[in-house]
mmCIF file of C-alpha atoms and ligand atoms in Angstrom:
data_model
loop_
_atom_site.group_PDB
_atom_site.id
_atom_site.type_symbol
_atom_site.label_atom_id
_atom_site.label_comp_id
_atom_site.label_asym_id
_atom_site.label_seq_id
_atom_site.Cartn_x
_atom_site.Cartn_y
_atom_site.Cartn_z
ATOM 1 C CA MET A 1 0.000 0.000 0.000
ATOM 2 C CA ILE A 2 1.027 3.564 -0.561
ATOM 3 C CA SER A 3 1.507 5.685 2.504
ATOM 4 C CA ALA A 4 -0.489 8.873 2.711
ATOM 5 C CA SER A 5 2.585 11.042 2.265
ATOM 6 C CA ASN A 6 3.126 9.566 -1.197
ATOM 7 C CA VAL A 7 -0.353 10.200 -2.488
ATOM 8 C CA PRO A 8 -0.250 13.327 -4.637
ATOM 9 C CA ASP A 9 -2.654 16.084 -3.856
ATOM 10 C CA GLN A 10 -5.623 15.395 -6.077
ATOM 11 C CA HIS A 11 -6.877 18.911 -5.645
ATOM 12 C CA GLU A 12 -4.088 20.894 -7.204
ATOM 13 C CA PRO A 13 -4.464 24.609 -6.571
ATOM 14 C CA SER A 14 -5.462 26.257 -9.843
ATOM 15 C CA ARG A 15 -2.825 28.951 -9.446
ATOM 16 C CA GLY A 16 0.853 28.208 -9.841
ATOM 17 C CA ARG A 17 2.403 25.434 -11.855
ATOM 18 C CA PRO A 18 1.569 21.787 -11.296
ATOM 19 C CA ARG A 19 3.719 19.818 -8.894
ATOM 20 C CA TRP A 20 5.297 17.743 -11.687
ATOM 21 C CA GLN A 21 6.582 20.867 -13.417
ATOM 22 C CA GLN A 22 8.163 21.896 -10.142
ATOM 23 C CA ALA A 23 9.827 18.466 -9.859
ATOM 24 C CA LEU A 24 10.998 18.789 -13.452
ATOM 25 C CA ALA A 25 12.511 22.198 -12.766
ATOM 26 C CA GLU A 26 14.304 20.782 -9.733
ATOM 27 C CA ALA A 27 15.977 17.931 -11.657
ATOM 28 C CA VAL A 28 19.691 17.461 -11.013
ATOM 29 C CA CYS A 29 21.702 18.991 -13.870
ATOM 30 C CA ASP A 30 25.100 19.481 -12.217
ATOM 31 C CA PRO A 31 27.469 16.494 -12.121
ATOM 32 C CA ALA A 32 29.040 17.760 -8.887
ATOM 33 C CA GLU A 33 25.666 17.729 -7.176
ATOM 34 C CA LEU A 34 24.841 14.245 -8.437
ATOM 35 C CA CYS A 35 28.182 12.905 -7.183
ATOM 36 C CA ALA A 36 27.679 14.593 -3.805
ATOM 37 C CA LEU A 37 24.124 13.250 -3.430
ATOM 38 C CA LEU A 38 25.369 9.721 -4.080
ATOM 39 C CA ASP A 39 28.662 9.873 -2.140
ATOM 40 C CA LEU A 40 30.641 9.266 -5.324
ATOM 41 C CA ASP A 41 34.295 10.030 -5.917
ATOM 42 C CA PRO A 42 34.455 13.701 -7.025
ATOM 43 C CA ALA A 43 37.017 12.630 -9.651
ATOM 44 C CA ALA A 44 34.010 11.732 -11.849
ATOM 45 C CA VAL A 45 32.895 15.357 -11.978
ATOM 46 C CA LEU A 46 35.372 16.797 -14.498
ATOM 47 C CA PRO A 47 34.851 14.145 -17.193
ATOM 48 C CA ALA A 48 31.099 14.360 -16.589
ATOM 49 C CA ARG A 49 31.184 18.112 -17.145
ATOM 50 C CA ALA A 50 33.127 17.653 -20.392
ATOM 51 C CA ALA A 51 30.648 15.069 -21.721
ATOM 52 C CA ALA A 52 27.677 17.095 -20.503
ATOM 53 C CA ARG A 53 28.705 19.896 -22.850
ATOM 54 C CA GLU A 54 27.618 17.642 -25.745
ATOM 55 C CA PHE A 55 24.422 16.388 -24.080
ATOM 56 C CA ALA A 56 23.541 17.808 -20.693
ATOM 57 C CA LEU A 57 23.063 15.844 -17.500
ATOM 58 C CA ARG A 58 19.427 15.791 -16.410
ATOM 59 C CA VAL A 59 17.879 13.450 -13.873
ATOM 60 C CA PRO A 60 14.862 13.933 -11.605
ATOM 61 C CA ARG A 61 15.516 13.684 -7.870
ATOM 62 C CA GLY A 62 13.015 10.883 -7.365
ATOM 63 C CA PHE A 63 15.013 8.747 -9.792
ATOM 64 C CA VAL A 64 18.289 9.607 -8.031
ATOM 65 C CA ALA A 65 16.678 8.433 -4.790
ATOM 66 C CA ARG A 66 16.393 4.926 -6.290
ATOM 67 C CA MET A 67 20.159 4.715 -6.874
ATOM 68 C CA ARG A 68 22.545 3.033 -4.426
ATOM 69 C CA ARG A 69 24.788 5.489 -2.651
ATOM 70 C CA GLY A 70 28.524 5.037 -3.047
ATOM 71 C CA ASP A 71 28.156 2.671 -6.009
ATOM 72 C CA PRO A 72 29.651 4.010 -9.260
ATOM 73 C CA ARG A 73 28.322 0.887 -11.064
ATOM 74 C CA ASP A 74 24.708 1.439 -10.045
ATOM 75 C CA PRO A 75 22.551 0.487 -13.076
ATOM 76 C CA LEU A 76 20.431 3.622 -12.829
ATOM 77 C CA LEU A 77 23.420 5.922 -12.428
ATOM 78 C CA LEU A 78 25.128 4.432 -15.488
ATOM 79 C CA GLN A 79 22.130 5.441 -17.604
ATOM 80 C CA VAL A 80 22.371 9.120 -16.717
ATOM 81 C CA LEU A 81 25.904 10.085 -15.641
ATOM 82 C CA PRO A 82 27.950 11.609 -18.493
ATOM 83 C CA THR A 83 31.381 9.962 -18.814
ATOM 84 C CA SER A 84 34.522 10.463 -20.851
ATOM 85 C CA ALA A 85 33.665 7.284 -22.814
ATOM 86 C CA GLU A 86 31.055 9.373 -24.638
ATOM 87 C CA LEU A 87 33.741 11.574 -26.127
ATOM 88 C CA SER A 88 35.620 8.816 -27.942
ATOM 89 C CA GLN A 89 34.695 8.149 -31.557
ATOM 90 C CA ALA A 90 33.678 4.636 -32.554
ATOM 91 C CA PRO A 91 33.393 3.386 -36.142
ATOM 92 C CA GLY A 92 29.797 2.833 -37.230
ATOM 93 C CA PHE A 93 28.343 5.144 -34.587
ATOM 94 C CA GLY A 94 26.796 8.221 -36.201
ATOM 95 C CA LEU A 95 24.445 11.131 -35.723
ATOM 96 C CA ASP A 96 21.226 9.690 -37.216
ATOM 97 C CA PRO A 97 21.499 5.927 -36.659
ATOM 98 C CA VAL A 98 17.871 5.041 -37.342
ATOM 99 C CA GLY A 99 17.276 7.074 -40.489
ATOM 100 C CA ASP A 100 14.868 9.524 -38.872
ATOM 101 C CA LEU A 101 15.810 12.357 -41.168
ATOM 102 C CA ALA A 102 14.937 10.259 -44.227
ATOM 103 C CA ALA A 103 11.556 9.205 -42.767
ATOM 104 C CA ARG A 104 10.194 12.724 -42.337
ATOM 105 C CA ALA A 105 6.721 12.891 -43.811
ATOM 106 C CA ALA A 106 6.131 16.460 -42.611
ATOM 107 C CA THR A 107 7.661 18.702 -39.978
ATOM 108 C CA GLY A 108 7.806 16.583 -36.833
ATOM 109 C CA LEU A 109 6.070 13.572 -38.387
ATOM 110 C CA LEU A 110 7.950 10.324 -39.006
ATOM 111 C CA HIS A 111 6.230 7.725 -41.143
ATOM 112 C CA LYS A 112 8.236 4.541 -41.425
ATOM 113 C CA TYR A 113 5.760 1.710 -40.896
ATOM 114 C CA HIS A 114 2.378 0.829 -42.334
ATOM 115 C CA GLY A 115 -0.566 2.286 -40.455
ATOM 116 C CA ARG A 116 1.495 4.029 -37.787
ATOM 117 C CA ALA A 117 2.869 7.553 -37.821
ATOM 118 C CA LEU A 118 5.023 9.063 -35.121
ATOM 119 C CA LEU A 119 4.737 12.668 -34.020
ATOM 120 C CA VAL A 120 7.883 14.194 -32.571
ATOM 121 C CA SER A 121 5.745 16.296 -30.313
ATOM 122 C CA THR A 122 8.504 17.981 -28.300
ATOM 123 C CA GLY A 123 12.256 17.744 -27.907
ATOM 124 C CA ALA A 124 12.173 17.897 -24.126
ATOM 125 C CA CYS A 125 12.654 14.912 -21.810
ATOM 126 C CA ALA A 126 12.485 14.580 -18.036
ATOM 127 C CA VAL A 127 15.727 12.617 -18.042
ATOM 128 C CA HIS A 128 18.681 12.534 -20.391
ATOM 129 C CA CYS A 129 19.578 8.919 -21.121
ATOM 130 C CA ARG A 130 23.187 8.729 -22.222
ATOM 131 C CA TYR A 131 22.450 6.033 -24.820
ATOM 132 C CA CYS A 132 19.579 7.959 -26.389
ATOM 133 C CA PHE A 133 19.412 7.578 -30.163
ATOM 134 C CA ARG A 134 17.927 11.046 -30.427
ATOM 135 C CA ARG A 135 20.731 12.783 -28.566
ATOM 136 C CA HIS A 136 21.778 14.495 -31.786
ATOM 137 C CA PHE A 137 18.316 14.944 -33.310
ATOM 138 C CA PRO A 138 17.803 18.484 -34.615
ATOM 139 C CA TYR A 139 14.720 19.123 -32.491
ATOM 140 C CA GLY A 140 15.116 22.852 -32.823
ATOM 141 C CA GLU A 141 14.146 22.652 -36.479
ATOM 142 C CA ASP A 142 11.954 19.626 -36.477
ATOM 143 C CA SER A 143 9.857 19.035 -33.400
ATOM 144 C CA ALA A 144 6.212 19.755 -33.854
ATOM 145 C CA ILE A 145 6.240 22.222 -31.010
ATOM 146 C CA ALA A 146 4.558 25.552 -30.386
ATOM 147 C CA GLY A 147 1.842 25.447 -32.976
ATOM 148 C CA GLY A 148 4.016 23.513 -35.415
ATOM 149 C CA TRP A 149 1.533 20.620 -35.546
ATOM 150 C CA ALA A 150 -0.427 22.061 -38.445
ATOM 151 C CA ALA A 151 1.685 20.470 -41.174
ATOM 152 C CA ALA A 152 1.763 17.105 -39.413
ATOM 153 C CA LEU A 153 -2.009 17.106 -38.882
ATOM 154 C CA GLU A 154 -2.608 18.123 -42.465
ATOM 155 C CA ARG A 155 -0.474 15.231 -43.616
ATOM 156 C CA LEU A 156 -2.361 12.829 -41.318
ATOM 157 C CA ARG A 157 -5.683 14.076 -42.611
ATOM 158 C CA ALA A 158 -4.598 13.275 -46.152
ATOM 159 C CA ASP A 159 -3.295 9.783 -45.337
ATOM 160 C CA THR A 160 -6.204 7.622 -44.265
ATOM 161 C CA SER A 161 -3.956 4.535 -44.130
ATOM 162 C CA VAL A 162 -2.715 5.753 -40.746
ATOM 163 C CA SER A 163 -4.859 4.322 -37.943
ATOM 164 C CA GLU A 164 -2.440 4.804 -35.057
ATOM 165 C CA LEU A 165 -0.733 8.001 -34.011
ATOM 166 C CA ILE A 166 2.319 7.620 -31.802
ATOM 167 C CA LEU A 167 3.266 10.567 -29.632
ATOM 168 C CA SER A 168 6.993 10.514 -29.100
ATOM 169 C CA GLY A 169 9.783 12.998 -28.892
ATOM 170 C CA GLY A 170 11.624 13.805 -26.807
ATOM 171 C CA ASP A 171 8.954 12.859 -24.349
ATOM 172 C CA PRO A 172 5.386 13.908 -25.171
ATOM 173 C CA LEU A 173 4.478 14.126 -21.494
ATOM 174 C CA SER A 174 6.764 17.158 -21.276
ATOM 175 C CA LEU A 175 3.845 18.945 -22.923
ATOM 176 C CA SER A 176 1.343 20.570 -20.599
ATOM 177 C CA ASP A 177 -2.124 19.086 -20.243
ATOM 178 C CA ARG A 178 -3.401 22.096 -22.169
ATOM 179 C CA ARG A 179 -1.151 21.351 -25.152
ATOM 180 C CA LEU A 180 -2.063 17.657 -25.060
ATOM 181 C CA THR A 181 -5.724 18.609 -25.071
ATOM 182 C CA GLN A 182 -5.205 20.866 -28.094
ATOM 183 C CA LEU A 183 -3.572 17.989 -29.897
ATOM 184 C CA THR A 184 -6.223 15.402 -29.164
ATOM 185 C CA ASP A 185 -8.986 17.894 -29.906
ATOM 186 C CA ALA A 186 -7.454 18.314 -33.349
ATOM 187 C CA LEU A 187 -7.493 14.530 -33.814
ATOM 188 C CA ARG A 188 -11.286 14.509 -33.547
ATOM 189 C CA ALA A 189 -11.350 15.706 -37.135
ATOM 190 C CA LEU A 190 -9.377 12.613 -38.229
ATOM 191 C CA PRO A 191 -11.738 9.643 -37.777
ATOM 192 C CA HIS A 192 -9.297 7.164 -39.343
ATOM 193 C CA ILE A 193 -7.020 7.593 -36.312
ATOM 194 C CA ARG A 194 -8.364 4.923 -33.964
ATOM 195 C CA ARG A 195 -5.451 4.464 -31.598
ATOM 196 C CA LEU A 196 -3.274 6.862 -29.676
ATOM 197 C CA ARG A 197 0.030 5.476 -28.483
ATOM 198 C CA ILE A 198 2.243 7.412 -26.102
ATOM 199 C CA HIS A 199 5.933 6.622 -25.782
ATOM 200 C CA THR A 200 7.061 8.084 -22.478
ATOM 201 C CA ARG A 201 9.592 7.660 -19.720
ATOM 202 C CA TYR A 202 7.726 9.940 -17.305
ATOM 203 C CA PRO A 203 5.826 7.190 -15.437
ATOM 204 C CA VAL A 204 9.240 5.750 -14.525
ATOM 205 C CA VAL A 205 11.480 8.763 -14.014
ATOM 206 C CA LEU A 206 8.970 11.402 -12.899
ATOM 207 C CA PRO A 207 5.740 9.631 -11.935
ATOM 208 C CA GLU A 208 4.401 12.871 -10.444
ATOM 209 C CA ARG A 209 3.483 13.674 -14.076
ATOM 210 C CA ILE A 210 0.633 11.152 -13.883
ATOM 211 C CA ASP A 211 -1.523 13.499 -11.834
ATOM 212 C CA ALA A 212 -5.242 14.140 -11.645
ATOM 213 C CA GLY A 213 -5.231 16.637 -14.541
ATOM 214 C CA PHE A 214 -3.314 14.320 -16.821
ATOM 215 C CA LEU A 215 -5.511 11.337 -15.975
ATOM 216 C CA LYS A 216 -8.608 13.369 -16.691
ATOM 217 C CA TRP A 217 -7.212 14.206 -20.125
ATOM 218 C CA LEU A 218 -6.252 10.606 -20.853
ATOM 219 C CA ALA A 219 -9.555 9.159 -19.731
ATOM 220 C CA GLY A 220 -11.358 11.662 -21.956
ATOM 221 C CA VAL A 221 -9.500 10.799 -25.170
ATOM 222 C CA PRO A 222 -12.066 8.900 -27.269
ATOM 223 C CA LEU A 223 -9.518 6.540 -28.842
ATOM 224 C CA GLN A 224 -7.921 3.267 -27.866
ATOM 225 C CA LYS A 225 -4.923 4.154 -25.769
ATOM 226 C CA VAL A 226 -1.574 2.469 -25.413
ATOM 227 C CA VAL A 227 1.127 3.809 -23.122
ATOM 228 C CA VAL A 228 4.598 2.416 -23.744
ATOM 229 C CA ILE A 229 6.830 3.175 -20.786
ATOM 230 C CA HIS A 230 10.601 2.792 -20.773
ATOM 231 C CA ALA A 231 12.401 1.018 -17.945
ATOM 232 C CA ASN A 232 15.662 -0.878 -18.278
ATOM 233 C CA HIS A 233 16.141 -2.300 -14.792
ATOM 234 C CA ALA A 234 13.833 -3.531 -12.024
ATOM 235 C CA GLN A 235 15.456 -1.118 -9.573
ATOM 236 C CA GLU A 236 13.771 1.746 -11.488
ATOM 237 C CA LEU A 237 10.341 0.429 -10.532
ATOM 238 C CA ASP A 238 9.333 1.541 -7.058
ATOM 239 C CA HIS A 239 5.925 2.127 -5.470
ATOM 240 C CA THR A 240 5.598 5.591 -7.061
ATOM 241 C CA VAL A 241 5.938 3.993 -10.499
ATOM 242 C CA ALA A 242 3.441 1.294 -9.513
ATOM 243 C CA ARG A 243 0.944 3.969 -8.541
ATOM 244 C CA ALA A 244 1.416 5.790 -11.870
ATOM 245 C CA CYS A 245 0.925 2.545 -13.814
ATOM 246 C CA ARG A 246 -2.193 1.655 -11.861
ATOM 247 C CA ASP A 247 -3.642 5.078 -12.570
ATOM 248 C CA LEU A 248 -2.791 4.905 -16.278
ATOM 249 C CA ALA A 249 -4.533 1.553 -16.541
ATOM 250 C CA GLY A 250 -7.453 3.011 -14.624
ATOM 251 C CA ALA A 251 -7.733 5.737 -17.266
ATOM 252 C CA GLY A 252 -8.090 3.088 -19.967
ATOM 253 C CA ALA A 253 -4.541 2.613 -21.229
ATOM 254 C CA THR A 254 -2.951 -0.686 -22.194
ATOM 255 C CA LEU A 255 0.549 -0.670 -20.712
ATOM 256 C CA LEU A 256 3.682 -1.924 -22.431
ATOM 257 C CA ASN A 257 7.377 -1.426 -21.754
ATOM 258 C CA GLN A 258 10.346 -0.993 -24.012
ATOM 259 C CA SER A 259 13.929 -1.370 -22.868
ATOM 260 C CA VAL A 260 17.310 -0.979 -24.411
ATOM 261 C CA LEU A 261 19.878 -3.735 -23.893
ATOM 262 C CA LEU A 262 22.755 -1.892 -22.215
ATOM 263 C CA ALA A 263 26.169 -3.175 -21.194
ATOM 264 C CA ASP A 264 26.630 -3.194 -17.410
ATOM 265 C CA VAL A 265 23.021 -2.064 -16.862
ATOM 266 C CA ASN A 266 20.839 -5.022 -17.836
ATOM 267 C CA ASP A 267 22.983 -7.429 -19.874
ATOM 268 C CA SER A 268 22.340 -10.451 -17.661
ATOM 269 C CA VAL A 269 19.562 -13.027 -17.582
ATOM 270 C CA ALA A 270 18.850 -12.188 -13.939
ATOM 271 C CA ALA A 271 18.484 -8.446 -14.620
ATOM 272 C CA LEU A 272 16.198 -8.994 -17.609
ATOM 273 C CA ALA A 273 14.074 -11.625 -15.854
ATOM 274 C CA ASP A 274 13.703 -9.437 -12.763
ATOM 275 C CA LEU A 275 12.680 -6.527 -14.979
ATOM 276 C CA SER A 276 9.964 -8.545 -16.728
ATOM 277 C CA GLU A 277 8.626 -9.843 -13.415
ATOM 278 C CA ALA A 278 8.631 -6.386 -11.822
ATOM 279 C CA LEU A 279 6.879 -4.873 -14.845
ATOM 280 C CA PHE A 280 4.168 -7.505 -14.830
ATOM 281 C CA ALA A 281 3.618 -6.961 -11.120
ATOM 282 C CA MET A 282 2.674 -3.397 -12.126
ATOM 283 C CA GLY A 283 0.375 -4.531 -14.926
ATOM 284 C CA VAL A 284 2.899 -3.778 -17.690
ATOM 285 C CA LEU A 285 3.846 -6.254 -20.427
ATOM 286 C CA PRO A 286 7.398 -6.281 -21.800
ATOM 287 C CA TYR A 287 7.149 -5.293 -25.480
ATOM 288 C CA TYR A 288 10.544 -4.624 -27.012
ATOM 289 C CA LEU A 289 14.114 -5.155 -25.931
ATOM 290 C CA HIS A 290 16.011 -2.930 -28.335
ATOM 291 C CA ALA A 291 19.525 -3.515 -29.520
ATOM 292 C CA LEU A 292 21.338 -0.236 -28.997
ATOM 293 C CA ASP A 293 20.983 2.264 -31.809
ATOM 294 C CA ARG A 294 24.495 3.075 -32.944
ATOM 295 C CA VAL A 295 24.504 6.709 -31.991
ATOM 296 C CA ALA A 296 27.770 8.582 -31.554
ATOM 297 C CA GLY A 297 28.768 8.709 -27.888
ATOM 298 C CA ALA A 298 26.996 5.489 -26.862
ATOM 299 C CA ALA A 299 29.412 2.784 -28.103
ATOM 300 C CA HIS A 300 30.353 1.771 -24.565
ATOM 301 C CA PHE A 301 26.761 0.589 -23.977
ATOM 302 C CA GLU A 302 26.761 -1.858 -26.884
ATOM 303 C CA VAL A 303 26.140 -5.566 -26.311
ATOM 304 C CA SER A 304 27.147 -7.860 -29.188
ATOM 305 C CA ASP A 305 24.411 -9.586 -31.191
ATOM 306 C CA VAL A 306 25.803 -12.961 -30.145
ATOM 307 C CA THR A 307 25.431 -12.083 -26.459
ATOM 308 C CA ALA A 308 22.031 -10.465 -27.050
ATOM 309 C CA ARG A 309 20.673 -13.611 -28.712
ATOM 310 C CA ALA A 310 22.074 -15.826 -25.954
ATOM 311 C CA LEU A 311 20.475 -13.651 -23.279
ATOM 312 C CA HIS A 312 17.170 -13.687 -25.092
ATOM 313 C CA ALA A 313 17.229 -17.480 -25.449
ATOM 314 C CA ALA A 314 18.031 -17.892 -21.764
ATOM 315 C CA LEU A 315 15.210 -15.511 -20.872
ATOM 316 C CA ALA A 316 12.760 -17.459 -23.039
ATOM 317 C CA SER A 317 13.715 -20.695 -21.300
ATOM 318 C CA ARG A 318 13.004 -19.159 -17.933
ATOM 319 C CA LEU A 319 9.866 -17.027 -18.304
ATOM 320 C CA PRO A 320 6.363 -17.427 -19.707
ATOM 321 C CA GLY A 321 6.243 -16.287 -23.323
ATOM 322 C CA TYR A 322 4.284 -13.145 -22.515
ATOM 323 C CA LEU A 323 7.101 -11.926 -20.270
ATOM 324 C CA VAL A 324 9.763 -12.276 -22.962
ATOM 325 C CA PRO A 325 10.186 -9.002 -24.877
ATOM 326 C CA ARG A 326 10.892 -9.093 -28.597
ATOM 327 C CA LEU A 327 14.574 -8.517 -29.251
ATOM 328 C CA VAL A 328 14.726 -6.063 -32.139
ATOM 329 C CA ARG A 329 16.903 -3.591 -33.920
ATOM 330 C CA GLU A 330 15.804 -0.573 -35.869
ATOM 331 C CA VAL A 331 17.263 -0.884 -39.362
ATOM 332 C CA PRO A 332 16.977 2.264 -41.497
ATOM 333 C CA GLY A 333 14.646 1.652 -44.428
ATOM 334 C CA ALA A 334 13.114 -1.586 -43.066
ATOM 335 C CA ASP A 335 9.307 -1.835 -42.960
ATOM 336 C CA ALA A 336 9.213 -2.917 -39.297
ATOM 337 C CA LYS A 337 11.546 -3.315 -36.372
ATOM 338 C CA THR A 338 13.885 -6.162 -37.300
ATOM 339 C CA PRO A 339 13.951 -9.205 -34.973
ATOM 340 C CA LEU A 340 17.411 -10.413 -33.983
ATOM 341 C CA VAL A 341 16.108 -13.935 -33.440
HETATM 342 C C1 PLP B 1 9.403 2.201 -33.609
HETATM 343 C C2 PLP B 1 8.579 3.130 -34.442
HETATM 344 C C3 PLP B 1 7.199 2.906 -34.603
HETATM 345 C C4 PLP B 1 6.468 1.820 -33.840
HETATM 346 O O1 PLP B 1 6.756 0.551 -34.284
HETATM 347 P P1 PLP B 1 5.954 -0.675 -33.605
HETATM 348 O O2 PLP B 1 6.631 -1.898 -34.130
HETATM 349 O O3 PLP B 1 4.532 -0.549 -34.020
HETATM 350 O O4 PLP B 1 6.099 -0.520 -32.127
HETATM 351 C C5 PLP B 1 6.482 3.713 -35.466
HETATM 352 N N1 PLP B 1 7.075 4.716 -36.133
HETATM 353 C C6 PLP B 1 8.389 4.970 -36.024
HETATM 354 C C7 PLP B 1 8.976 6.108 -36.797
HETATM 355 C C8 PLP B 1 9.192 4.192 -35.168
HETATM 356 O O5 PLP B 1 10.491 4.467 -35.043
HETATM 357 S S1 SF4 B 2 13.537 9.624 -22.259
HETATM 358 FE FE1 SF4 B 2 13.663 8.590 -24.255
HETATM 359 S S2 SF4 B 2 13.888 10.255 -25.782
HETATM 360 FE FE2 SF4 B 2 14.353 11.104 -23.728
HETATM 361 S S3 SF4 B 2 16.583 10.936 -23.485
HETATM 362 FE FE3 SF4 B 2 15.688 9.066 -22.585
HETATM 363 S S4 SF4 B 2 15.674 7.565 -24.259
HETATM 364 FE FE4 SF4 B 2 15.959 9.595 -25.187
#
């Protein structure tokens, strides 16, 4: 059960910004502060600052609280702490590893697969994942932000083969409830869109986002709803995440998870099995386990295909089929995610 102190105030005062925006503004962005909070060797600070110049450090305090103090190998820390490894060049690791720039159907709209279009609804995220394939994405020019949805919506109106709209980013839950409402109101004029899918890491890294106002919006969207969260390790999933997932399901969403296979974070059968079990305990089915996208600065997270397949086989021999995520890679130009097995 959740203790009373963890239950968010359901009656948010109408003045002032919502609590989640406050938590977002208070995220840790200074490597020195992160190292101090976790009792880490301050020698990590200088390299972190150098790497953070390319892609800033950003991690919400609630997520930091789930990390082990004094452990530089903590699987949550490794996902967010900039390191000097990011600055070394690796062959085959580039700026647009998944061919996003070629798949642009309109400003902010990516159309790669049949029936599904993906709206890059904002460039902002609550957390900066060091392995992120969009760390070099030119959001400034191309996210459908600040009224820039018109072209994307026009394109969707014209293409009745699209039945599912995926809100991605960045993280679409960085948008205010008001902006989300504007977007889904506009979708009412597009009856061929039957499903709304939201790809978001907020329920995991900043579950405060799943508040009464957001849930009211979600429950009111007259489409089938799928929320795909993103957790890579069972340690990310605490009771605040469980509460957010329960509330999302209560608002009518089907819950799935996608993970990235990351060296030293979750590249063991035990870590992956624990993750699937912990997700299911929260009503979330494991959907995809992604092979790392080969984005510049993330080479040190790569797990070889041979190891990935062996892990997946071991997982399948240990868990019910519905708890085994599909091991896939995004291959530019392919008509679906490509299975590795
Ligand atoms: C991954 C992705 C999708 C969703 O693919 P599913 O296999 O349906 O999960 C859709 N559009 C784009 C551009 C994607 O990258
Ligand atoms: S939340 Fe998703 S889009 Fe944002 S930095 Fe992490 S992996 Fe990238």
